[in-house]
Coordinates of C-alpha atoms in Angstrom, one line a residue:
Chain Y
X1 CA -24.9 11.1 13.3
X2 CA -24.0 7.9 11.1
X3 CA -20.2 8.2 9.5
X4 CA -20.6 5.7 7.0
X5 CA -18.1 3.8 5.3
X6 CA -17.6 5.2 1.8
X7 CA -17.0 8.6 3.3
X8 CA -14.4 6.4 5.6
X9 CA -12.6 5.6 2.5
X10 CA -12.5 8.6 0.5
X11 CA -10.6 10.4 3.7
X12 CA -8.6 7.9 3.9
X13 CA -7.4 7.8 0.8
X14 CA -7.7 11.6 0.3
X15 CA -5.2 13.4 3.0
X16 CA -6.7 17.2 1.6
X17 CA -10.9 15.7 2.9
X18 CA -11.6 16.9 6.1
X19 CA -11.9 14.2 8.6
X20 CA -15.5 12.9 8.5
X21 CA -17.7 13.6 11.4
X22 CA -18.8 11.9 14.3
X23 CA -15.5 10.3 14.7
X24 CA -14.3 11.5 18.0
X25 CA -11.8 11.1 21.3
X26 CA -13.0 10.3 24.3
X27 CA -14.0 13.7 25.3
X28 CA -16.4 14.2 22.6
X29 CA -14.1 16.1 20.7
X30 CA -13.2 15.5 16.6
X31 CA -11.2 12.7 15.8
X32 CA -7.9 14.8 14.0
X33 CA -4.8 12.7 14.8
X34 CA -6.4 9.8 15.9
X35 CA -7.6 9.5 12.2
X36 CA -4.5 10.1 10.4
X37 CA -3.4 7.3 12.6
X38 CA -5.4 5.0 9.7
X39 CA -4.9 7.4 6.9
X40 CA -1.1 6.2 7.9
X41 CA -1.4 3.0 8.3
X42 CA -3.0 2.9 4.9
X43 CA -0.3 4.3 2.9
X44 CA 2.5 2.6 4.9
X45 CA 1.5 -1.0 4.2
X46 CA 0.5 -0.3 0.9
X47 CA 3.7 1.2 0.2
X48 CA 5.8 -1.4 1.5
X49 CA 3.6 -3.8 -0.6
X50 CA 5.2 -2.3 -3.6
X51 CA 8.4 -1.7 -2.0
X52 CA 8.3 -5.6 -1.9
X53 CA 7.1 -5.9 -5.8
X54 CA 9.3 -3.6 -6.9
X55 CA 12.6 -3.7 -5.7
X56 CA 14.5 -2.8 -8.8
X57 CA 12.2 0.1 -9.6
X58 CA 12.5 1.2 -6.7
X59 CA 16.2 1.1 -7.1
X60 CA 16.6 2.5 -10.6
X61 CA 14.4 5.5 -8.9
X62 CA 15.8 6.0 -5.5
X63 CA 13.8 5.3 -1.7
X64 CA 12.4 8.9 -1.9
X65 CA 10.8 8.8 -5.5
X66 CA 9.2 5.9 -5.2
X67 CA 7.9 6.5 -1.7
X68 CA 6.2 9.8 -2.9
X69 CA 5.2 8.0 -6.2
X70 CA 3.4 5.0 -4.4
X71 CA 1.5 7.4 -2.5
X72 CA 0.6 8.6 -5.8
X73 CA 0.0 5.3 -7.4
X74 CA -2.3 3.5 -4.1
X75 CA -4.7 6.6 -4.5
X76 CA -5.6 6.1 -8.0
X77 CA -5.0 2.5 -7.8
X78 CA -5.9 1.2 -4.3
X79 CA -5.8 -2.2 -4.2
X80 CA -8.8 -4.6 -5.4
X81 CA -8.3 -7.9 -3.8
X82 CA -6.8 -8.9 0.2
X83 CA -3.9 -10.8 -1.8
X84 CA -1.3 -8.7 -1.6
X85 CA 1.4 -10.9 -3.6
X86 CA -1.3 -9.4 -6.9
X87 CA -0.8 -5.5 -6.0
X88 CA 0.2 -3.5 -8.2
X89 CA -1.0 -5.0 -11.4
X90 CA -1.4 -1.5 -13.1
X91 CA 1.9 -0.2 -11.8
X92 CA 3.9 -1.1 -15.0
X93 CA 1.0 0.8 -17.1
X94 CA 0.9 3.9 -14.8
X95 CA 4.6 4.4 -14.7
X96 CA 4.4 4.9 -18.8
X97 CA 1.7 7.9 -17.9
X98 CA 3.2 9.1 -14.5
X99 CA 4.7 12.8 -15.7
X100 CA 8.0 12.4 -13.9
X101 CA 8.4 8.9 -15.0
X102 CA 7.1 9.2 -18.6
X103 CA 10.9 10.3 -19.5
X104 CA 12.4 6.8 -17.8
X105 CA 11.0 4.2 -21.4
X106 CA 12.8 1.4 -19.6
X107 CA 11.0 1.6 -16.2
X108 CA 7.5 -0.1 -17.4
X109 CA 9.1 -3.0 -18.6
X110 CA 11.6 -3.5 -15.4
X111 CA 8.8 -3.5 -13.5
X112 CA 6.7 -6.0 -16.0
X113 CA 10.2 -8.6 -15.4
X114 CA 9.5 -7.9 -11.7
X115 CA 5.7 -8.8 -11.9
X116 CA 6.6 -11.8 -13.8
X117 CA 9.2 -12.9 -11.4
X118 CA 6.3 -12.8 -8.6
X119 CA 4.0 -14.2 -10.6
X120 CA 6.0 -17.4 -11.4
X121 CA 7.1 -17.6 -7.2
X122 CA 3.5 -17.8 -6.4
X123 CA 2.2 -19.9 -9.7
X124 CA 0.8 -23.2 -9.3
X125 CA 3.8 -26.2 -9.1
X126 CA 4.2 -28.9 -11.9
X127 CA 6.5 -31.6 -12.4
X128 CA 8.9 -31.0 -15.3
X129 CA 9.4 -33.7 -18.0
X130 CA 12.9 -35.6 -17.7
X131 CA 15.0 -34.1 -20.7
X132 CA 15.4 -37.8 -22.1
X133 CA 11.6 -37.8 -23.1
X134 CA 12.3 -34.8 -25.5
X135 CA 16.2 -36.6 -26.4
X136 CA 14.8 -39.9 -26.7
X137 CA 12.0 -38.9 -29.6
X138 CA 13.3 -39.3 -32.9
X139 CA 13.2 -35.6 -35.1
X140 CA 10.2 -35.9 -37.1
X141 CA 8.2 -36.7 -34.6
X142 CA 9.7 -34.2 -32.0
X143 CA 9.0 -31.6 -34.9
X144 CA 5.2 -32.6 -34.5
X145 CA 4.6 -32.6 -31.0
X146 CA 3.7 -29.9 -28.8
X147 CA 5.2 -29.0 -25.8
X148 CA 3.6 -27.7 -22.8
X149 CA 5.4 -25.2 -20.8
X150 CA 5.1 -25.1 -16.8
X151 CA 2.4 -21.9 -14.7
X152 CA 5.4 -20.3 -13.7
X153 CA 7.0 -19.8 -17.0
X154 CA 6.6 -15.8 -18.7
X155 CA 8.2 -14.6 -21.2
X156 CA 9.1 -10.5 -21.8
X157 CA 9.8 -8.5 -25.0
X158 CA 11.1 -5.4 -24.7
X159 CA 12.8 -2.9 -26.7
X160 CA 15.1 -2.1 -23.6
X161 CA 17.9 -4.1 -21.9
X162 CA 15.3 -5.8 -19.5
X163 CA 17.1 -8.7 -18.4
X164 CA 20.5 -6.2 -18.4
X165 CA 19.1 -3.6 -16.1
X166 CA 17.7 -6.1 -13.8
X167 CA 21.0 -7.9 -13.3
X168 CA 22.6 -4.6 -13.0
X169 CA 20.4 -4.0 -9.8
X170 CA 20.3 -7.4 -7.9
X171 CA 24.2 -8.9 -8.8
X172 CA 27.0 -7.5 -7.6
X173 CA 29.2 -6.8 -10.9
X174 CA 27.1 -7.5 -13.7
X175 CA 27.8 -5.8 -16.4
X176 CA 26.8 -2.4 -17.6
X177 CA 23.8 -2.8 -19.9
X178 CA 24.1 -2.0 -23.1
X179 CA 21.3 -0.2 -25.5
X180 CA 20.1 -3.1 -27.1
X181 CA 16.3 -4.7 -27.1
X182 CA 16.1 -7.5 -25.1
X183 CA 13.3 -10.8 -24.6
X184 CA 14.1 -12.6 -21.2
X185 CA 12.7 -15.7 -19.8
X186 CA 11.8 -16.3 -16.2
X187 CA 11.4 -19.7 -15.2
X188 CA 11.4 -21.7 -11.7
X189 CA 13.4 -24.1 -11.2
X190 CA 11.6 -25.9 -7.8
X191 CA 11.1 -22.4 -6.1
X192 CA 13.0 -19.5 -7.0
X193 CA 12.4 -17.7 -10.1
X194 CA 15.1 -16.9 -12.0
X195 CA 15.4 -14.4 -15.6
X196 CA 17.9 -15.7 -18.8
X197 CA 18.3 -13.6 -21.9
X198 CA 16.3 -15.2 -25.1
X199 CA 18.3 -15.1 -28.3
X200 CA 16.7 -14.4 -31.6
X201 CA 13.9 -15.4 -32.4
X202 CA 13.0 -17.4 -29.4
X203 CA 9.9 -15.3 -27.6
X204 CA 8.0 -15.5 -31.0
X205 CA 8.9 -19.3 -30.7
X206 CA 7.4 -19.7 -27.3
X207 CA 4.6 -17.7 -28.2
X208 CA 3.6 -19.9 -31.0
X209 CA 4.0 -23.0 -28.7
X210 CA 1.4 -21.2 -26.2
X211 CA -0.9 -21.0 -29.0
X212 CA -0.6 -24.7 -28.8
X213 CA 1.2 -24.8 -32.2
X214 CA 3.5 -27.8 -32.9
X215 CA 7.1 -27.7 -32.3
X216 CA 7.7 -27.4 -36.4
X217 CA 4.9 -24.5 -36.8
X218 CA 7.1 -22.6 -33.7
X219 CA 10.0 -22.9 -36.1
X220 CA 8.7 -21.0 -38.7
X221 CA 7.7 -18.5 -36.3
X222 CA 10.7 -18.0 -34.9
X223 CA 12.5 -17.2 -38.0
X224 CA 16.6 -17.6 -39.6
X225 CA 18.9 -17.0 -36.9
X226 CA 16.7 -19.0 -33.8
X227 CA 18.2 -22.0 -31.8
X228 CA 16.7 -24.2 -30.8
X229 CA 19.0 -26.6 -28.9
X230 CA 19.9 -23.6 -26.8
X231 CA 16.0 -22.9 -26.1
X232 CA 15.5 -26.2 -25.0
X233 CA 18.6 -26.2 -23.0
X234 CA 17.2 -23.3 -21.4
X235 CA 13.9 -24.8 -20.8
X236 CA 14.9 -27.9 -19.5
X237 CA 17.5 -26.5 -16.9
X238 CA 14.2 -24.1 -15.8
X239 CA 12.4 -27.2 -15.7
X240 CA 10.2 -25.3 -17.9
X241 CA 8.6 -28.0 -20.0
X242 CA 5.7 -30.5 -18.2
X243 CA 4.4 -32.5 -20.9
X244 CA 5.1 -33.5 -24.5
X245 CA 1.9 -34.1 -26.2
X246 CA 2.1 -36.4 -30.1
X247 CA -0.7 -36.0 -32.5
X248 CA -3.4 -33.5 -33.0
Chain L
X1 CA -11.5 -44.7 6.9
X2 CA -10.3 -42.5 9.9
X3 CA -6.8 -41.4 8.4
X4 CA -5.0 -39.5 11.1
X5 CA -2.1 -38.4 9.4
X6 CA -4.3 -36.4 7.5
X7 CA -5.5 -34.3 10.6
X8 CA -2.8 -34.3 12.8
X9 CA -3.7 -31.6 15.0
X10 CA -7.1 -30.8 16.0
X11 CA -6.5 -27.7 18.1
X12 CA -4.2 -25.4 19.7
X13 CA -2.4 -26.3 22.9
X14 CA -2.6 -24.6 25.4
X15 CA 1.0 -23.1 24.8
X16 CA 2.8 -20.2 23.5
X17 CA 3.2 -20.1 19.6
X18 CA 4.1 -17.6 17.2
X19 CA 3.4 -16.0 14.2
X20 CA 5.3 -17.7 11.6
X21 CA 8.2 -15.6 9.4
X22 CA 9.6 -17.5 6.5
X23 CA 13.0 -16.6 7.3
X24 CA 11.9 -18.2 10.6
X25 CA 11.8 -21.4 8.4
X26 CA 15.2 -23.2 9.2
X27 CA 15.0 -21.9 12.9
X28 CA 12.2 -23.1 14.1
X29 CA 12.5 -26.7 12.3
X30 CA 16.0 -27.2 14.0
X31 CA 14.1 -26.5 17.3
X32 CA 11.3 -24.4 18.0
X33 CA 12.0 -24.2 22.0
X34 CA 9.2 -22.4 23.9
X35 CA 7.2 -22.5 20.2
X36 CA 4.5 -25.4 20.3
X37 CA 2.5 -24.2 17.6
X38 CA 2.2 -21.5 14.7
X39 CA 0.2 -18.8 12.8
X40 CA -0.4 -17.7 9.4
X41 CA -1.9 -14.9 7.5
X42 CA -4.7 -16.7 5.5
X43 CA -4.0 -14.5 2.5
X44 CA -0.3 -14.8 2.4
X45 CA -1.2 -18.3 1.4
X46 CA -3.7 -18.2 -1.3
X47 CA -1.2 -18.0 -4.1
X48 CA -1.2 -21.2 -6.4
X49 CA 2.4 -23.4 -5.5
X50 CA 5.6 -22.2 -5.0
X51 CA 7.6 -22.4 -1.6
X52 CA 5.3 -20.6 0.7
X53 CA 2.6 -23.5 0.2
X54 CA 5.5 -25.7 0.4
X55 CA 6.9 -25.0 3.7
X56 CA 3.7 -24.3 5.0
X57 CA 2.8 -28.0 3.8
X58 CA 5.5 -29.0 5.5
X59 CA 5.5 -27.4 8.6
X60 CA 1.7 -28.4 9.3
X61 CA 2.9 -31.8 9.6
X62 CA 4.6 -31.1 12.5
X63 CA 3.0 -28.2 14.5
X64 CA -0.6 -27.4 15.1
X65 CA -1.4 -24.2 12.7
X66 CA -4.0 -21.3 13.4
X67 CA -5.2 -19.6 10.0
X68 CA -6.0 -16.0 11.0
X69 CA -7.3 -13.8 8.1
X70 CA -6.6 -10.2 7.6
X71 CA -8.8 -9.3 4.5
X72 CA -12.3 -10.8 4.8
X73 CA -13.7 -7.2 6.1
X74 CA -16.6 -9.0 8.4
X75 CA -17.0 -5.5 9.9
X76 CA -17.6 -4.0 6.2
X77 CA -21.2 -2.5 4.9
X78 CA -20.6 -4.2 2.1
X79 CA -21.7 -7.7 1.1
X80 CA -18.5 -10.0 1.7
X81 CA -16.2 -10.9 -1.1
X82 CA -17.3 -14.1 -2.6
X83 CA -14.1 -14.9 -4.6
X84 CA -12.2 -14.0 -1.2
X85 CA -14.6 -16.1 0.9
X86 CA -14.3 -19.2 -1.8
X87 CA -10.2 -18.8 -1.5
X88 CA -10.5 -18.6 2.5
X89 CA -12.6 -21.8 1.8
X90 CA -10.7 -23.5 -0.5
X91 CA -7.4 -23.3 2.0
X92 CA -9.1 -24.2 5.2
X93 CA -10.3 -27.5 3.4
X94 CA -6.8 -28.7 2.4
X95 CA -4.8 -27.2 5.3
X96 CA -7.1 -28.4 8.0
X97 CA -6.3 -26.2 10.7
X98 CA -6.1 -26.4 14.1
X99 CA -7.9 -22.7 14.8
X100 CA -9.2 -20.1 12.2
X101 CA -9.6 -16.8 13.2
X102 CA -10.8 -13.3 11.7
X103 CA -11.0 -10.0 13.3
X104 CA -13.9 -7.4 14.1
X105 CA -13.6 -4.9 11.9
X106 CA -13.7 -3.9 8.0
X107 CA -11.1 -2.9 5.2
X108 CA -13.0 -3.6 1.8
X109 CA -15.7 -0.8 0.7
X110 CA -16.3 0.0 -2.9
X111 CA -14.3 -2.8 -4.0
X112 CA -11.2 -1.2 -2.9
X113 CA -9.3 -3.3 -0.2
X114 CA -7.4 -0.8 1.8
X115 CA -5.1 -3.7 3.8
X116 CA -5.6 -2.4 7.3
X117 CA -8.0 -3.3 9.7
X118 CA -10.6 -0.5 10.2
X119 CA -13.3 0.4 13.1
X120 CA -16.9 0.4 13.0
X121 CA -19.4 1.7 15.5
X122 CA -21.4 -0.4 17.9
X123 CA -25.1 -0.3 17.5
X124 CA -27.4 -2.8 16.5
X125 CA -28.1 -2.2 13.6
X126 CA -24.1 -3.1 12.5
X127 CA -24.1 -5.9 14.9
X128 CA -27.0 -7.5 12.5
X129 CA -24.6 -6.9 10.0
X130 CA -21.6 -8.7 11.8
X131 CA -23.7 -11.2 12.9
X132 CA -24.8 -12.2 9.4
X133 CA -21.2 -12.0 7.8
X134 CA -20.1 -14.3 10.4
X135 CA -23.2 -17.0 10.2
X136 CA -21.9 -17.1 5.9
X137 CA -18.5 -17.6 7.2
X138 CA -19.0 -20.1 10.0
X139 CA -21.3 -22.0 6.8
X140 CA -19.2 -21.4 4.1
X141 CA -16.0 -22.8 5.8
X142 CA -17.8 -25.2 7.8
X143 CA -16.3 -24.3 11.2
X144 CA -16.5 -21.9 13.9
X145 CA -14.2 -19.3 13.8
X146 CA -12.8 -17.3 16.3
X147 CA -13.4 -13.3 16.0
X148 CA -10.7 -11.0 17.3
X149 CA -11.3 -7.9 19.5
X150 CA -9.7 -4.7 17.5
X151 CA -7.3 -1.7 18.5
X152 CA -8.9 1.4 18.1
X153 CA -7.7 4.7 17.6
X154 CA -10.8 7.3 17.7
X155 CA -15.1 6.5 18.4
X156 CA -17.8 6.6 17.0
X157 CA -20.5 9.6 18.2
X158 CA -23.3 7.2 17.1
X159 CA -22.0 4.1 19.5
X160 CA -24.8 2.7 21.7
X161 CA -23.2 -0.5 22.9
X162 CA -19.9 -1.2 24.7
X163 CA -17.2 -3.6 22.8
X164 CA -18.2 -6.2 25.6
X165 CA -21.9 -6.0 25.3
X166 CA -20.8 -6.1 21.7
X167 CA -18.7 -8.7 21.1
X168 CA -20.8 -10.9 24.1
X169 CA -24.0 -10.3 21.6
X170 CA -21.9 -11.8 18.5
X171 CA -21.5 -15.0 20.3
X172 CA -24.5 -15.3 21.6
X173 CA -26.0 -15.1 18.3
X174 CA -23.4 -16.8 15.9
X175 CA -21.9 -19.2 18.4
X176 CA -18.2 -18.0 17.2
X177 CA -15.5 -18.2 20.2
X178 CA -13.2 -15.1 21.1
X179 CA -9.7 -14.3 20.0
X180 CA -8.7 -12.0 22.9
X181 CA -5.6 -9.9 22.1
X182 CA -4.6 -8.6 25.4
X183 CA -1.9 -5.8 23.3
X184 CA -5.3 -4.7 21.8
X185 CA -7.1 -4.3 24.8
X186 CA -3.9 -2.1 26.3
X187 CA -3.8 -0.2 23.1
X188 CA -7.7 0.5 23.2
X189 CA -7.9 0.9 26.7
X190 CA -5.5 3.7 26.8
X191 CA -6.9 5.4 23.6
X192 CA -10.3 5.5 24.4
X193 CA -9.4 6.3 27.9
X194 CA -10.8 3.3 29.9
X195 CA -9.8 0.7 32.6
X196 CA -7.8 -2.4 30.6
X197 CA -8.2 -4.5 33.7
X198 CA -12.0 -4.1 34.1
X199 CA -12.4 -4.8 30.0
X200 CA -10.4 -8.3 31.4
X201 CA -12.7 -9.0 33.9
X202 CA -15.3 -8.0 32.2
X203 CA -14.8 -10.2 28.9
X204 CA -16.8 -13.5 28.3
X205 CA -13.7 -15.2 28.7
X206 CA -15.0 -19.0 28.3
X207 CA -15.3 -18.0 24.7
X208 CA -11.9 -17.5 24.0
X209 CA -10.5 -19.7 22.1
X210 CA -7.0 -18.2 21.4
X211 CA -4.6 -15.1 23.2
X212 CA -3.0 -12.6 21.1
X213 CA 0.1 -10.6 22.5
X214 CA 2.5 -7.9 20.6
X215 CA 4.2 -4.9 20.9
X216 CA 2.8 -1.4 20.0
X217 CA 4.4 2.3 19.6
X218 CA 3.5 5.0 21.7
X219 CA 2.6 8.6 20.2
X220 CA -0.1 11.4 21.2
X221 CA -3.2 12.9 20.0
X222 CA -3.9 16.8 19.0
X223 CA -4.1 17.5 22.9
X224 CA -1.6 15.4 24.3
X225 CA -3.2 12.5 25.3
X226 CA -1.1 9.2 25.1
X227 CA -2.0 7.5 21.8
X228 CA -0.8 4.1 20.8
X229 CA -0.3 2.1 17.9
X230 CA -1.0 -1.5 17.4
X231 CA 2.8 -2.0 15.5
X232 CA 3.3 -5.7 15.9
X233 CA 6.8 -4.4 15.8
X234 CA 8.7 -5.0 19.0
X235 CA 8.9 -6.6 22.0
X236 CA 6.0 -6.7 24.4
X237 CA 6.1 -3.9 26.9
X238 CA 5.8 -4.8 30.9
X239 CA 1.9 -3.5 31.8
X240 CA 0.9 -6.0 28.7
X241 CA 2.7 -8.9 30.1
X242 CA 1.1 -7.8 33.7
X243 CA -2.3 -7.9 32.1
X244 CA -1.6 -11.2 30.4
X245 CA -1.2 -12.8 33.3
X246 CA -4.3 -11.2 35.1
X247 CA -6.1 -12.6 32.2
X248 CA -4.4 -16.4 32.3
X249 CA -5.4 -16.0 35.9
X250 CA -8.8 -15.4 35.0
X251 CA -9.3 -17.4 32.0
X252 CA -6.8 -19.9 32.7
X253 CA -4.1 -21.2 30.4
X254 CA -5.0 -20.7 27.0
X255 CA -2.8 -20.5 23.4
X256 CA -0.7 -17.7 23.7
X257 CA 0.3 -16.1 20.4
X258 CA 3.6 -13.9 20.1
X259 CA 2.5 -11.4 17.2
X260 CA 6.0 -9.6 15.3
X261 CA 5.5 -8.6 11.7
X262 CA 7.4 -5.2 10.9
X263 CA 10.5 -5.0 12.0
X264 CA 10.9 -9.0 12.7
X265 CA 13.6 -9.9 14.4
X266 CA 15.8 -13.1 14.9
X267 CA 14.5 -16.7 16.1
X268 CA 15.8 -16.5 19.3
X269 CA 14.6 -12.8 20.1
X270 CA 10.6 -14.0 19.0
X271 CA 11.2 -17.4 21.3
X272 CA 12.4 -15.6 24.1
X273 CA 8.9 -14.0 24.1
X274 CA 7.4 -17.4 23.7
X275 CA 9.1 -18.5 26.5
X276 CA 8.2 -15.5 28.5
X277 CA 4.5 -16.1 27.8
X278 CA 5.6 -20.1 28.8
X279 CA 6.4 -19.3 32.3
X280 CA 3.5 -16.9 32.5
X281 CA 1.1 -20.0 31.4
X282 CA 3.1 -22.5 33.0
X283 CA 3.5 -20.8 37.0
X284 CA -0.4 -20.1 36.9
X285 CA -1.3 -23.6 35.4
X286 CA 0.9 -25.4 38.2

């Protein structure tokens, strides 16, 4: 009698498969408990995993929900790499199809500002220009360069008050967010990421200069009502910008 | 050129050390007391910057640090992960490590990484299997590594060799040291209803290369038998600490880990364990 290991995992990850065989006490008898003892282990840690991604999600949705919905979630999605700062990858996408959370439009994207926010803690470091390069260049030229923007910078549009609901849930009295669509920018200043609210116009900016477009071609992009002194205030203070780069 | 500062440490001392806790960070730098030396979760540090590379940059300047890995599955039917294997790589060549350890058993299968360390029958035909993992580790990060005994929960009806015989065979054949974690051996011992002292005295001690020690919960099986749980979430209870110190009396003194991670608690509760294990090491050594 061989158990082998995919019928392992498909208990494990199954509580309603009976346990597979020739896993036993010490009497011979079948394993019962003393299996449920990794079924558990299972579902704990990869619970608290998203318990530790999540934390506003888990607020917005109270301890119980999301407990019973990541033991939803880690079945259909268990997790496909030993890093476990990347789980939960599809958890924004599945809380759009989850029935009970279908209803909630505002949940996917809280959790997509949460990803990015642990995204940018682990991203790769970079040393941010001083703002006197950008200052000291003289318009046209400024217009013509292209900026380069740090691995721990992420930008995210939604329709909802992202960057609203998330203060809501981490700072003691933020505001009440208001129905309004909002673009936010997380940037990390040395270590700890940190959200601001984009005004108009200035995600389709930044995603112009990550297609590598020039300062002047982001402009357009962006549109009437952008400003960009106050982006590049932002930037700057997220020590969001590592290179200036003139000419082609 | 020989440039020392660039491998401070070359191994553990033979001293009490703990599992490292970022919010451990100021606390131990301010002074570490009993703590001489620290551990870290390989995988915890494979992200690209940020602080935990920081401080762990930092903090390998000044204590002698053991990577012990949590997700390579060495125990798995599976081939191991490549991309995981090249990361594991990739940090033990800039980090330089005093110790590098992994343990015997398996959570990938199907691609699905299930975080929690898994059992796997004794027989020869998956100690070929182990044996093979471990000869692509040992060459693909280009030192031995240190395998770690498990805590079990059930057996296997098709078992044909003891965890000894088992675990003796490994390093006969891959040359690998030990990482004996005395909790585990408790925790086994009791579950699969055999003598904890006489797995002590019967372990190839002169392999190990590191001690492991932590705290478990207790709980029972469908017919009542005592069943524990390898926690790592409280102190260690007395018949571990009286087994540690059979096995310092056997082995001799040898790195002493203190393993907490659920439930951690403040600085000075984890050092007082350190120091605990301390007087253990230091009253048999004298």
């Amino acid at each position: 009698m061989t158990t082998g290991q995919t019928d392992f995992t498909r208990a494990i990850l199954d509580p309603d498969l009976a346990v597979p065989p020739g896993l036993i006490d010490p009497q011979g008898r079948p394993a019962g408990k003393r299996f449920a003892v990794y079924r558990n282990n299972v579902a704990v840690s990869l619970t608290e995993a998203l318990e530790t991604a999540f934390p506003v999600v888990r607020k917005l949705v109270g301890d119980e929900f999301f407990k019973a919905m990541a033991g939803v979630f880690l079945r259909q999605h268990p997790p496909v790499s030993a890093l476990m700062m990347h789980y939960g990858a599809e958890f924004p996408d599945f809380l759009e199809t989850f029935p009970p959370t279908q209803s909630i439009g505002y949940l996917p994207d809280v959790a997509r500002l949460e990803q990015a926010l642990r995204r940018s803690y682990h991203a790769a470091d970079a040393s941010p220009i001083a703002p006197e390069a950008l200052q000291d260049l003289p318009p046209d030229r400024l217009m013509a360069a292209r900026i380069e923007l740090a691995p721990a910078v992420f930008v995210i549009r939604s329709p909802w008050p992202v960057h609203a609901l998330w203060l809501a849930n981490t700072v003691d009295g933020a505001p009440k967010p208001q129905m309004r669509p909002e673009d936010v920018l997380v940037t990390r200043p040395r270590f700890d990421p940190s959200p601001a609210l984009l005004g108009p116009g200035a995600a389709d900016f930044l995603a112009a200069i990550e297609k590598r477009g020039t300062l002047s071609e982001a402009l357009d992009a962006a549109g009437d009502g952008f400003d960009l002194g106050a982006l590049l205030g932002q930037l700057l203070a997220g020590g969001a910008i590592t290179g200036i780069s003139e000419g082609t | 050129m020989l440039d020392a500062t660039n491998r401070p440490f070359e191994s553990l001392p033979n001293r009490p050390g703990v599992g490292y806790k970022p919010q451990h960070y100021s606390d131990i730098l301010a002074n570490s007391g009993s703590v001489d030396w620290l551990e870290i979760h390989a995988e915890n540090y494979m992200g690209d910057g940020g602080r935990p590379i920081a401080q762990l940059r930092h903090l390998a300047e000044r204590f002698p640090v053991s990577v012990h890995g949590v997700g390579l599955s060495i125990g798995g039917e599976a081939p191991l992960d490549t991309d995981h294997l090249a990361r594991l790589k990739h940090l033990i060549a800039w980090l330089k490590p005093a110790s590098f350890s992994e343990h015997l058993a398996w959570s990938t299968h199907d691609s699905h990484f299930l975080n929690d360390l898994l059992p796997l029958p004794y027989t020869a035909q998956t100690l070929d299997r182990v044996v093979r993992h471990i000869d692509q580790v040992q060459a693909a990060v280009g030192r031995r590594m240190l395998l770690e005994n498990p805590s079990t929960y059930l057996a296997f009806a098709e078992t044909e060799m003891s965890e000894i015989e088992f675990l003796s065979a490994i390093v006969a054949r891959t040359g690998c040291g030990l990482l004996l974690d005395v909790n585990n051996v408790f925790v086994s011992a009791t579950n699969q209803q055999t003598d904890p002292v006489s797995y002590i005295n019967d372990f190839p001690v002169d392999h190990v290369g590191e001690i492991h020690l932590g705290g478990h919960d207790e709980d029972s099986d469908d017919h009542g038998a005592p069943l524990l749980i390898d926690s790592h979430g409280r102190e260690i209870v007395d018949p571990v600490w009286t087994l540690y110190a059979h096995t310092i009396e056997r082995a001799g003194p040898r790195p002493t880990l203190i393993e907490w991670d659920n439930d951690v608690p403040d600085w000075a509760t984890l050092e007082s364990q350190a120091a605990r294990a301390d007087r253990i090491l230091t009253k048999i050594s004298a």
